[in-house]
Amino acid sequence: MYSQGLIGADGTTHEDEEFLTAFQARIDAELKIEPNDPMPAGYRKTLVRQIAQHAHSEIVGMLPEGNWITRAPTLRRKAALLAKVQDEGGHGLYLYSAAETLGVSREELVDQLLSGKAKYSSIFNYPTQTWADIGTIGWLVDGAAIMNQIPLCRCSFGPYARAMIRVCKEESFHQRQGYEIMLTLCRGSDEQKAMAQDALNRWWWPSLMMFGPHDAESTHSDQSMAWKIKRFTNDELRQKFIDATVPQAEFLGLTVPDPELKWNEDKGGYDHGEIDWNEFWSVVKGNGICNRARLKARRMAHDDNAWVREAALAYAEKASVRETAVAAQ
Amino acid sequence: MADLMPDMIAGAKFKYVLRLADDQLILGQRLGEWCGHAPTLEEDLALANIGLDLLGQARSLFTYAGEVEGEGRSEDDLAFLRQERDYFNALLMEQPNGDFAVTIVRQLFHAAFMVPFWSAMTGSSDKTLAAVAAKSLKEVEYHLRHCSEWIIRLGDGTEESHVRTQAALDELWGYASELFEMDEVADEMLVTGVGVDAAALKDDWDATVDAVLARATLNRPEDSWSQTGGRSGQHSEHMGHILSDLQYMQRTYPGLSW
């Protein structure tokens, strides 16, 4: 999901050759860049953009899954889903903090999300229609996120890399949980199997889109690769995901909705049909099924509860004045 | 007494545990509605946390209620497959989330009751309930602290937050009294050493709530009205809608494993 964080990223930078060479030497030596280290402005900007979009994705991602908390079919599933969505919120918090080390505030970043200036992963603009969508999101969406995030654990920027280590552990757990929901459905009644197949049909292609445009279209990839913000190209990660996921679908007895999907012995991977890039760009530009509803929900949570945050701030100020007064006595 | 009428006592215990389970389930369900929509990210995590605690307590209690009943009903059979009239939660738990002040006041009323309740229950002659109580006590102590801090911030925050929180108190005040009700079922559990004297917890609750309201510069509403009915399955109009969501999957696809 996080390759999309680089769409439109502007890595242009204006430092002199000596500075850039020294910086690149640190990167090439696999030294981690820490918040107070000198870094090119383009590096900082690219990271803020990517980490912020990652954080926004976690927060907006709470909405489609949150849609099923009150309707989860058993108490065990309800508790697991609530805990999972809570984890996503925790990832968001963690990532906003990582972005803040680069000198940008959470408030600024949230404002960019709410104004529509900042993006989040296109996948969360699809609706969760049935319970099987909850299983499918865990299996495919978290599965794709892991593919993206495992290499990010080695990202050159220290705080982001360290955040990813913890996030990946939790995402792996979510992915297994999602797959287990699918397994239960696929071993269940005909209705349940049909529900699982229907969910796979709807989520397969959007999941592949999570890796972002083809490498040839991904204009800012090269600089990010050189800076080791990114370790693999979009197409490489997408291929890994397909190769890992198709056998899982087969084990479930489900059919991947791509008639052109075929094992290619020579490349040791699957060939697949073309992704509908018109759909992808339409969703990225804000015209997916749920784009408007997702932003509206986030804005409402923010605006309708502004009085709560104002109260907390006012109280903190009063309390601090009182403390000062007591200390002065 | 226990030797004379074991069936009757088992019946009362079943109902007693079920009431307790329903309180936690319905309030946990309400908190789940907040997920993704809270005033801050930190509070989103906190409300989910409290909801998860309550769901966990409900699961232990439903499982135990099923064992007490002895008819093979699972936690899910009990949680999802009853008619509205057979849910026995207090009406407070089913009240809508409203604004954040309503949610926090509702939670304060609940936690200020459950802390002394679970504390007393740790001395129950029933080992399972005593164990659930010991675990739950730690959880509701945190809920009480969290809600009290919010009530103080909101009451003594801005003019708007003060007005909203006072309105939430006024709106929910009459639902608190149901928590202290005793009836035949509760009396029987008290006499047999299983249950807690809820009526006796009123002073404790008053002291906790009064102290929080004083620090929050909020007024304690008059005890001029009270609502009752939940313990006998007579619910507000909200309950049916909660169950529409809660029971949706189990009612639409009966008898399946998920």
Coordinates of C-alpha atoms in Angstrom, one line a residue:
Chain A
M1 CA 0.0 0.0 0.0
Y2 CA 2.9 2.1 0.7
S3 CA 4.5 2.2 -2.7
Q4 CA 1.5 4.5 -3.5
G5 CA 3.1 6.8 -1.0
L6 CA 5.6 7.8 -3.6
I7 CA 3.1 8.7 -6.3
G8 CA 3.8 12.3 -7.1
A9 CA 6.7 12.4 -4.7
D10 CA 9.2 15.1 -5.5
G11 CA 12.6 14.0 -4.5
T12 CA 14.4 17.0 -6.1
T13 CA 17.0 18.4 -3.9
H14 CA 19.4 21.3 -4.1
E15 CA 22.4 20.4 -1.9
D16 CA 25.9 20.6 -3.4
E17 CA 27.6 17.6 -4.8
E18 CA 30.0 17.1 -1.9
F19 CA 27.1 16.9 0.6
L20 CA 25.1 14.5 -1.6
T21 CA 28.1 12.3 -2.2
A22 CA 28.8 12.1 1.5
F23 CA 25.1 11.3 2.3
Q24 CA 25.0 8.6 -0.4
A25 CA 28.2 7.0 1.0
R26 CA 26.4 6.7 4.4
I27 CA 23.4 5.1 2.7
D28 CA 25.6 2.7 0.7
A29 CA 27.4 1.7 3.8
E30 CA 23.9 0.7 5.2
L31 CA 24.2 3.2 8.0
K32 CA 20.8 4.4 9.4
I33 CA 19.9 8.0 9.0
E34 CA 18.6 9.4 12.3
P35 CA 16.3 12.5 12.8
N36 CA 19.1 14.8 13.7
D37 CA 21.5 13.7 11.0
P38 CA 22.1 16.0 8.0
M39 CA 20.0 14.9 5.1
P40 CA 19.0 16.2 1.7
A41 CA 15.8 18.2 1.7
G42 CA 14.4 15.9 -1.0
Y43 CA 15.1 12.8 1.2
R44 CA 13.3 14.5 4.1
K45 CA 10.3 15.5 1.9
T46 CA 10.0 12.1 0.3
L47 CA 10.0 10.3 3.7
V48 CA 7.5 12.7 5.2
R49 CA 5.2 12.1 2.3
Q50 CA 5.6 8.3 2.4
I51 CA 5.3 7.9 6.2
A52 CA 2.4 10.3 6.4
Q53 CA 0.5 8.4 3.6
H54 CA 1.3 5.2 5.4
A55 CA -0.1 6.7 8.7
H56 CA -3.2 8.0 6.9
S57 CA -3.8 4.6 5.3
E58 CA -3.8 3.0 8.8
I59 CA -6.3 5.5 10.1
V60 CA -8.7 5.5 7.0
G61 CA -8.2 1.7 7.0
M62 CA -10.0 1.5 10.3
L63 CA -13.3 2.5 8.6
P64 CA -14.0 -0.4 6.2
E65 CA -13.2 -3.0 8.9
G66 CA -14.9 -0.9 11.6
N67 CA -18.0 -1.3 9.5
W68 CA -18.3 -4.9 10.8
I69 CA -17.4 -4.6 14.5
T70 CA -21.1 -4.4 15.6
R71 CA -22.1 -7.2 13.3
A72 CA -19.3 -9.7 13.7
P73 CA -20.8 -13.2 13.8
T74 CA -19.3 -14.5 17.1
L75 CA -17.9 -13.0 20.2
R76 CA -14.5 -14.3 19.4
R77 CA -14.6 -12.7 16.0
K78 CA -15.9 -9.5 17.4
A79 CA -13.1 -9.2 20.0
A80 CA -10.5 -10.1 17.4
L81 CA -11.8 -7.6 14.9
L82 CA -12.0 -4.8 17.5
A83 CA -8.5 -5.6 18.6
K84 CA -7.3 -5.6 15.0
V85 CA -8.8 -2.3 14.1
Q86 CA -7.3 -0.9 17.3
D87 CA -3.9 -2.2 16.2
E88 CA -4.3 -0.2 12.9
G89 CA -5.0 2.9 15.0
G90 CA -1.8 2.1 17.0
H91 CA 0.2 1.8 13.8
G92 CA -1.1 5.2 12.7
L93 CA -0.1 6.7 16.0
Y94 CA 3.4 5.2 15.7
L95 CA 3.8 6.3 12.2
Y96 CA 2.7 9.9 12.8
S97 CA 5.3 10.0 15.6
A98 CA 8.0 8.7 13.2
A99 CA 7.0 11.5 10.7
E100 CA 7.2 14.0 13.5
T101 CA 10.8 13.2 14.0
L102 CA 11.3 14.9 10.6
G103 CA 10.0 18.2 11.8
V104 CA 6.3 18.1 10.8
S105 CA 3.4 18.0 13.3
R106 CA 0.6 15.4 13.4
E107 CA -1.9 18.3 13.2
E108 CA -0.4 19.5 9.9
L109 CA -0.4 16.0 8.5
V110 CA -4.0 15.3 9.6
D111 CA -5.1 18.6 8.0
Q112 CA -3.5 17.5 4.8
L113 CA -5.5 14.3 4.9
L114 CA -8.8 16.1 5.7
S115 CA -8.3 18.7 3.0
G116 CA -7.8 16.0 0.5
K117 CA -4.2 17.1 -0.2
A118 CA -2.6 14.0 1.2
K119 CA -3.5 10.6 -0.1
Y120 CA -4.0 7.2 1.5
S121 CA -3.9 3.8 0.0
S122 CA -6.5 3.3 -2.8
I123 CA -7.6 0.0 -1.3
F124 CA -9.6 1.6 1.5
N125 CA -12.0 3.2 -1.0
Y126 CA -13.7 -0.1 -1.6
P127 CA -16.7 -1.1 0.5
T128 CA -16.9 -4.1 2.9
Q129 CA -20.1 -5.7 1.8
T130 CA -20.0 -9.0 3.6
W131 CA -18.3 -10.7 6.6
A132 CA -16.0 -12.5 4.0
D133 CA -14.6 -9.1 3.2
I134 CA -13.1 -9.0 6.7
G135 CA -11.3 -12.3 6.1
T136 CA -10.2 -11.1 2.6
I137 CA -8.8 -7.8 3.9
G138 CA -6.8 -9.7 6.5
W139 CA -5.6 -12.2 4.0
L140 CA -4.9 -10.0 0.9
V141 CA -4.7 -6.4 2.0
D142 CA -2.6 -7.1 5.1
G143 CA -0.7 -9.7 3.0
A144 CA 0.1 -7.1 0.4
A145 CA 1.0 -4.6 3.1
I146 CA 3.5 -7.1 4.6
M147 CA 5.1 -7.6 1.2
N148 CA 5.7 -3.8 1.1
Q149 CA 6.7 -3.4 4.7
I150 CA 9.2 -6.3 5.2
P151 CA 11.7 -4.5 3.0
L152 CA 10.8 -1.2 4.8
C153 CA 12.2 -2.8 8.0
R154 CA 15.6 -2.1 6.3
C155 CA 14.7 1.4 5.1
S156 CA 17.6 3.8 5.5
F157 CA 15.6 6.1 7.8
G158 CA 16.0 4.7 11.4
P159 CA 12.6 5.6 13.0
Y160 CA 10.6 4.4 10.0
A161 CA 12.6 1.1 9.8
R162 CA 12.1 0.4 13.5
A163 CA 8.4 1.3 13.4
M164 CA 8.1 -1.2 10.6
I165 CA 9.6 -4.1 12.6
R166 CA 6.8 -3.8 15.1
V167 CA 4.1 -3.1 12.6
C168 CA 5.1 -6.2 10.5
K169 CA 4.7 -8.5 13.5
E170 CA 1.2 -7.3 14.1
E171 CA 0.3 -7.3 10.4
S172 CA 1.5 -11.0 10.1
F173 CA -0.8 -11.8 12.9
H174 CA -3.7 -10.1 11.2
Q175 CA -2.9 -11.8 7.9
R176 CA -3.1 -15.2 9.6
Q177 CA -6.3 -14.2 11.3
G178 CA -7.8 -13.2 8.0
Y179 CA -6.7 -16.4 6.3
E180 CA -8.3 -18.4 9.1
I181 CA -11.6 -16.6 8.6
M182 CA -11.4 -17.6 4.9
L183 CA -10.5 -21.1 5.8
T184 CA -13.5 -21.4 8.1
L185 CA -15.8 -20.0 5.4
C186 CA -14.4 -22.3 2.7
R187 CA -14.9 -25.3 4.9
G188 CA -18.4 -24.2 5.7
S189 CA -21.7 -24.2 3.8
D190 CA -22.2 -23.5 0.1
E191 CA -23.4 -20.0 1.0
Q192 CA -20.2 -19.3 3.0
K193 CA -18.0 -20.6 0.2
A194 CA -19.9 -18.4 -2.3
M195 CA -19.4 -15.4 0.1
A196 CA -15.7 -16.1 0.2
Q197 CA -15.4 -16.4 -3.6
D198 CA -17.4 -13.2 -4.1
A199 CA -15.1 -11.3 -1.7
L200 CA -12.0 -12.6 -3.5
N201 CA -13.5 -11.6 -6.8
R202 CA -14.0 -8.0 -5.6
W203 CA -10.7 -7.6 -3.6
W204 CA -8.1 -9.4 -5.9
W205 CA -7.5 -6.6 -8.4
P206 CA -7.6 -3.7 -5.9
S207 CA -5.1 -5.6 -3.8
L208 CA -2.7 -5.9 -6.8
M209 CA -3.1 -2.1 -7.3
M210 CA -1.8 -1.6 -3.8
F211 CA 1.7 -2.0 -5.1
G212 CA 1.3 1.1 -7.3
P213 CA 1.9 1.7 -11.0
H214 CA 4.1 -0.4 -13.2
D215 CA 7.8 0.4 -12.8
A216 CA 7.9 2.1 -16.2
E217 CA 5.2 4.5 -15.0
S218 CA 6.7 5.0 -11.5
T219 CA 8.8 8.1 -12.1
H220 CA 10.2 8.7 -8.7
S221 CA 11.2 5.2 -7.9
D222 CA 14.9 5.5 -9.0
Q223 CA 15.8 8.2 -6.4
S224 CA 13.9 6.4 -3.6
M225 CA 15.8 3.2 -4.5
A226 CA 19.1 4.9 -4.5
W227 CA 18.3 6.4 -1.1
K228 CA 17.2 3.0 0.1
I229 CA 13.8 4.3 1.1
K230 CA 12.6 1.6 -1.2
R231 CA 14.3 -1.7 -1.7
F232 CA 12.2 -3.4 -4.5
T233 CA 10.3 -2.0 -7.4
N234 CA 6.5 -2.1 -7.5
D235 CA 6.4 -4.8 -10.1
E236 CA 8.9 -7.0 -8.1
L237 CA 6.8 -6.7 -5.0
R238 CA 3.5 -7.4 -6.9
Q239 CA 5.1 -10.5 -8.4
K240 CA 6.2 -11.8 -5.0
F241 CA 2.7 -11.2 -3.7
I242 CA 1.0 -13.0 -6.5
D243 CA 3.4 -16.0 -6.3
A244 CA 2.8 -16.3 -2.5
T245 CA -1.0 -15.8 -2.7
V246 CA -2.1 -18.0 -5.6
P247 CA -1.2 -21.2 -3.8
Q248 CA -3.1 -20.0 -0.7
A249 CA -6.2 -19.4 -2.8
E250 CA -5.8 -22.9 -4.3
F251 CA -5.6 -24.4 -0.8
L252 CA -8.9 -22.6 0.1
G253 CA -10.5 -24.0 -3.1
L254 CA -11.1 -20.5 -4.4
T255 CA -10.6 -19.3 -8.0
V256 CA -8.4 -16.2 -8.5
P257 CA -10.5 -14.0 -10.9
D258 CA -7.9 -13.7 -13.6
P259 CA -8.3 -16.0 -16.6
E260 CA -4.8 -15.2 -17.8
L261 CA -3.2 -16.3 -14.5
K262 CA -0.7 -19.0 -15.4
W263 CA 2.5 -20.5 -13.9
N264 CA 5.5 -19.6 -16.0
E265 CA 8.2 -22.2 -15.5
D266 CA 10.9 -20.1 -17.1
K267 CA 10.5 -17.1 -14.8
G268 CA 9.5 -19.2 -11.8
G269 CA 6.5 -17.1 -11.2
Y270 CA 2.9 -16.5 -12.4
D271 CA 2.0 -14.5 -15.4
H272 CA -1.1 -12.5 -14.9
G273 CA -3.6 -10.4 -16.8
E274 CA -3.4 -6.6 -17.1
I275 CA -4.5 -4.5 -14.2
D276 CA -7.3 -1.9 -15.0
W277 CA -5.2 1.2 -14.5
N278 CA -8.1 3.4 -15.4
E279 CA -9.8 2.2 -12.3
F280 CA -6.7 2.6 -10.2
W281 CA -6.1 6.2 -11.3
S282 CA -9.8 7.0 -10.9
V283 CA -9.7 5.8 -7.3
V284 CA -6.4 7.6 -6.6
K285 CA -7.9 10.8 -7.9
G286 CA -10.8 10.5 -5.5
N287 CA -13.5 8.9 -7.5
G288 CA -13.7 5.4 -6.0
I289 CA -16.8 4.0 -4.5
C290 CA -16.0 5.1 -1.0
N291 CA -13.5 8.0 -1.4
R292 CA -16.0 10.7 -0.4
A293 CA -17.6 8.7 2.4
R294 CA -14.2 7.9 3.9
L295 CA -13.1 11.5 4.0
K296 CA -16.4 12.6 5.2
A297 CA -16.2 10.1 8.1
R298 CA -12.8 11.4 9.0
R299 CA -13.8 15.0 8.8
M300 CA -16.9 14.4 11.0
A301 CA -14.8 12.6 13.6
H302 CA -12.5 15.5 13.6
D303 CA -14.9 18.4 13.4
D304 CA -17.7 17.1 15.6
N305 CA -15.2 16.3 18.4
A306 CA -13.2 19.5 18.1
W307 CA -14.9 20.7 21.4
V308 CA -13.4 17.7 23.2
R309 CA -9.8 18.5 22.1
E310 CA -10.4 22.2 22.9
A311 CA -11.6 21.3 26.4
A312 CA -8.6 19.1 27.0
L313 CA -6.3 21.9 25.9
A314 CA -8.2 24.5 28.0
Y315 CA -8.1 22.2 31.1
A316 CA -4.3 21.6 30.6
E317 CA -3.7 25.3 30.5
K318 CA -5.8 25.9 33.6
A319 CA -4.0 23.1 35.4
S320 CA -0.7 24.5 34.5
V321 CA -1.6 28.0 35.7
R322 CA -2.8 26.5 39.0
E323 CA 0.5 24.6 39.4
T324 CA 2.5 27.7 38.7
A325 CA 0.4 29.6 41.3
V326 CA 0.9 26.9 43.9
A327 CA 4.7 26.8 43.2
A328 CA 4.9 30.6 43.5
Q329 CA 3.3 30.5 47.0
Chain B
M1 CA -31.3 -23.7 51.3
A2 CA -28.8 -24.8 48.7
D3 CA -29.5 -28.4 49.6
L4 CA -33.2 -28.0 49.5
M5 CA -33.7 -26.4 46.1
P6 CA -30.7 -26.8 43.9
D7 CA -32.6 -26.4 40.7
M8 CA -34.1 -23.1 41.8
I9 CA -30.8 -21.8 42.9
A10 CA -29.1 -22.8 39.6
G11 CA -31.9 -21.0 37.8
A12 CA -31.4 -17.9 39.8
K13 CA -27.6 -18.1 39.3
F14 CA -28.0 -18.5 35.6
K15 CA -30.2 -15.4 35.4
Y16 CA -27.8 -13.5 37.7
V17 CA -24.7 -14.3 35.6
L18 CA -26.6 -13.6 32.4
R19 CA -27.6 -10.1 33.6
L20 CA -24.0 -9.4 34.4
A21 CA -22.9 -10.7 31.0
D22 CA -25.5 -8.7 29.2
D23 CA -24.4 -5.5 30.9
Q24 CA -20.8 -5.9 29.6
L25 CA -21.9 -7.1 26.2
I26 CA -24.2 -4.3 25.4
L27 CA -22.0 -1.6 26.7
G28 CA -19.0 -3.2 24.8
Q29 CA -21.1 -3.2 21.7
R30 CA -21.9 0.5 22.1
L31 CA -18.2 1.3 22.5
G32 CA -17.4 -0.7 19.4
E33 CA -19.5 1.8 17.5
W34 CA -16.9 4.5 18.3
C35 CA -14.0 2.7 16.7
G36 CA -12.5 4.9 14.0
H37 CA -14.6 8.0 15.0
A38 CA -13.2 9.2 18.4
P39 CA -12.1 12.7 19.2
T40 CA -8.4 11.8 19.1
L41 CA -6.4 8.8 17.9
E42 CA -5.3 8.1 21.5
E43 CA -9.0 8.1 22.6
D44 CA -9.9 5.8 19.8
L45 CA -7.4 3.3 21.2
A46 CA -8.7 3.8 24.7
L47 CA -12.3 3.3 23.9
A48 CA -11.5 0.2 22.0
N49 CA -9.5 -1.0 24.9
I50 CA -12.4 -0.5 27.3
G51 CA -14.7 -2.2 24.9
L52 CA -12.3 -5.2 24.6
D53 CA -12.2 -5.5 28.3
L54 CA -16.0 -5.6 28.5
L55 CA -16.3 -8.1 25.7
G56 CA -13.7 -10.3 27.4
Q57 CA -15.7 -10.2 30.6
A58 CA -18.9 -10.9 28.8
R59 CA -17.4 -14.0 27.1
S60 CA -16.2 -15.5 30.5
L61 CA -19.7 -14.8 32.0
F62 CA -21.7 -16.2 29.0
T63 CA -19.6 -19.3 29.0
Y64 CA -20.1 -19.7 32.7
A65 CA -23.9 -19.0 32.4
G66 CA -24.1 -21.8 29.8
E67 CA -22.3 -24.2 32.2
V68 CA -24.6 -23.2 35.1
E69 CA -27.7 -23.7 32.9
G70 CA -26.4 -27.1 31.8
E71 CA -28.3 -27.2 28.5
G72 CA -25.3 -27.0 26.3
R73 CA -25.7 -23.4 25.2
S74 CA -22.4 -21.8 24.2
E75 CA -21.3 -18.2 24.7
D76 CA -22.5 -17.3 21.2
D77 CA -25.9 -19.1 21.7
L78 CA -26.5 -16.9 24.7
A79 CA -25.0 -13.7 23.3
F80 CA -26.7 -13.8 19.9
L81 CA -29.7 -16.0 19.9
R82 CA -32.2 -14.7 22.5
Q83 CA -35.3 -12.5 22.0
E84 CA -35.1 -8.9 23.2
R85 CA -37.2 -9.7 26.2
D86 CA -34.6 -12.3 27.3
Y87 CA -31.8 -9.8 27.5
F88 CA -31.4 -8.4 31.1
N89 CA -28.9 -5.6 30.8
A90 CA -29.5 -2.4 32.7
L91 CA -31.1 0.3 30.5
L92 CA -28.0 2.5 31.0
M93 CA -25.9 0.2 28.9
E94 CA -28.1 0.4 25.8
Q95 CA -28.4 4.2 25.8
P96 CA -26.9 5.7 22.5
N97 CA -23.4 7.0 22.4
G98 CA -24.5 10.5 21.9
D99 CA -21.7 13.0 21.9
F100 CA -18.4 12.1 23.7
A101 CA -19.7 13.6 27.0
V102 CA -22.7 11.2 27.0
T103 CA -20.4 8.2 26.3
I104 CA -18.0 9.2 29.1
V105 CA -20.7 9.9 31.6
R106 CA -22.3 6.5 30.8
Q107 CA -19.0 4.9 31.3
L108 CA -18.3 6.7 34.6
F109 CA -21.7 5.5 36.0
H110 CA -20.8 2.0 35.0
A111 CA -17.2 2.0 36.2
A112 CA -18.1 3.7 39.5
F113 CA -20.5 0.9 40.1
M114 CA -18.5 -2.0 38.8
V115 CA -15.4 -1.2 40.9
P116 CA -17.1 -1.8 44.3
F117 CA -19.2 -4.6 42.7
W118 CA -16.3 -6.6 41.4
S119 CA -14.4 -5.9 44.6
A120 CA -17.2 -7.4 46.6
M121 CA -17.6 -10.3 44.2
T122 CA -14.0 -11.4 44.7
G123 CA -15.3 -12.8 48.0
S124 CA -18.0 -14.8 46.3
S125 CA -18.5 -18.4 47.4
D126 CA -18.6 -19.2 43.6
K127 CA -15.0 -19.7 42.6
T128 CA -15.6 -18.9 38.9
L129 CA -17.3 -15.6 39.7
A130 CA -14.6 -14.7 42.2
A131 CA -12.0 -15.3 39.6
V132 CA -13.8 -13.3 36.9
A133 CA -14.2 -10.6 39.5
A134 CA -10.5 -10.4 40.3
K135 CA -9.6 -10.0 36.7
S136 CA -12.4 -7.6 35.9
L137 CA -11.7 -5.4 38.9
K138 CA -8.3 -4.4 37.6
E139 CA -9.8 -3.5 34.3
V140 CA -12.7 -1.4 35.6
E141 CA -10.3 0.4 37.9
Y142 CA -8.6 1.7 34.8
H143 CA -11.9 2.5 33.2
L144 CA -12.9 4.5 36.2
R145 CA -9.6 6.5 36.2
H146 CA -9.8 7.2 32.5
C147 CA -13.4 8.4 32.6
S148 CA -12.9 10.4 35.8
E149 CA -10.0 12.3 34.1
W150 CA -12.1 13.0 31.1
I151 CA -15.1 14.2 33.2
I152 CA -12.8 16.6 35.0
R153 CA -11.2 17.9 31.8
L154 CA -14.6 18.3 30.1
G155 CA -16.4 19.9 33.1
D156 CA -13.5 22.2 33.9
G157 CA -12.5 22.7 30.2
T158 CA -14.3 25.2 28.0
E159 CA -17.8 26.6 28.5
E160 CA -19.1 24.4 25.7
S161 CA -17.6 21.2 27.2
H162 CA -19.0 22.1 30.6
V163 CA -22.5 22.6 29.2
R164 CA -22.4 19.4 27.2
T165 CA -21.1 17.3 30.1
Q166 CA -23.7 18.8 32.4
A167 CA -26.4 17.9 29.8
A168 CA -25.0 14.4 29.6
L169 CA -25.3 14.0 33.3
D170 CA -28.8 15.3 33.4
E171 CA -29.7 13.0 30.5
L172 CA -28.4 9.8 32.0
W173 CA -28.8 10.4 35.8
G174 CA -32.1 8.6 36.1
Y175 CA -30.6 5.4 34.6
A176 CA -28.0 5.0 37.4
S177 CA -30.5 3.8 40.0
E178 CA -31.2 0.6 38.2
L179 CA -27.7 -0.6 39.0
F180 CA -28.5 -0.8 42.7
E181 CA -31.8 -2.7 42.4
M182 CA -32.2 -5.9 44.3
D183 CA -34.9 -8.4 43.4
E184 CA -35.6 -12.1 44.2
V185 CA -32.8 -13.3 42.0
A186 CA -30.3 -10.9 43.5
D187 CA -31.5 -11.6 47.0
E188 CA -31.2 -15.3 46.6
M189 CA -27.6 -14.9 45.2
L190 CA -26.8 -12.7 48.2
V191 CA -28.2 -15.1 50.7
T192 CA -26.3 -18.1 49.2
G193 CA -23.0 -16.1 49.3
V194 CA -22.7 -16.1 45.5
G195 CA -23.8 -12.5 44.7
V196 CA -23.3 -9.0 45.9
D197 CA -25.6 -6.6 47.7
A198 CA -25.9 -4.0 45.0
A199 CA -28.0 -1.7 47.1
A200 CA -25.2 -1.4 49.6
L201 CA -22.8 -0.1 46.9
K202 CA -24.8 3.1 46.5
D203 CA -22.8 5.1 49.1
D204 CA -19.6 4.1 47.5
W205 CA -20.9 5.1 44.0
D206 CA -22.2 8.4 45.4
A207 CA -18.9 9.2 47.0
T208 CA -16.9 8.4 43.8
V209 CA -19.2 10.3 41.5
D210 CA -19.6 13.3 43.8
A211 CA -15.8 13.6 44.1
V212 CA -15.4 13.6 40.4
L213 CA -18.2 16.1 39.8
A214 CA -16.8 18.4 42.4
R215 CA -13.4 18.5 40.7
A216 CA -15.1 18.9 37.4
T217 CA -17.2 21.9 38.6
L218 CA -20.3 20.0 37.6
N219 CA -23.6 19.8 39.5
R220 CA -24.9 16.6 40.8
P221 CA -28.4 16.3 39.2
E222 CA -31.5 16.0 41.5
D223 CA -32.7 12.4 42.2
S224 CA -36.0 13.4 40.7
W225 CA -36.5 10.6 38.2
S226 CA -35.4 7.0 37.6
Q227 CA -35.9 4.4 34.9
T228 CA -36.1 0.6 35.4
G229 CA -37.0 -2.5 33.4
G230 CA -33.8 -3.9 32.0
R231 CA -33.5 -6.6 34.7
S232 CA -36.9 -8.0 33.7
G233 CA -36.2 -7.6 29.9
Q234 CA -38.3 -4.4 29.4
H235 CA -36.1 -2.3 27.2
S236 CA -36.0 1.1 25.6
E237 CA -36.5 1.5 21.9
H238 CA -32.8 1.4 21.4
M239 CA -32.4 -2.2 22.3
G240 CA -34.0 -3.6 19.1
H241 CA -31.6 -1.7 16.9
I242 CA -28.6 -2.9 18.9
L243 CA -29.8 -6.5 18.4
S244 CA -30.4 -5.9 14.7
D245 CA -26.7 -5.3 14.3
L246 CA -25.5 -7.8 17.0
Q247 CA -27.6 -10.7 15.7
Y248 CA -27.5 -9.9 12.0
M249 CA -25.1 -12.7 11.0
Q250 CA -26.5 -15.4 13.4
R251 CA -30.1 -14.6 12.3
T252 CA -29.4 -14.4 8.6
Y253 CA -27.3 -17.6 8.4
P254 CA -28.6 -19.8 11.2
G255 CA -26.5 -22.7 12.6
L256 CA -23.2 -22.0 10.8
S257 CA -19.7 -21.9 12.1
W258 CA -17.7 -18.6 11.6

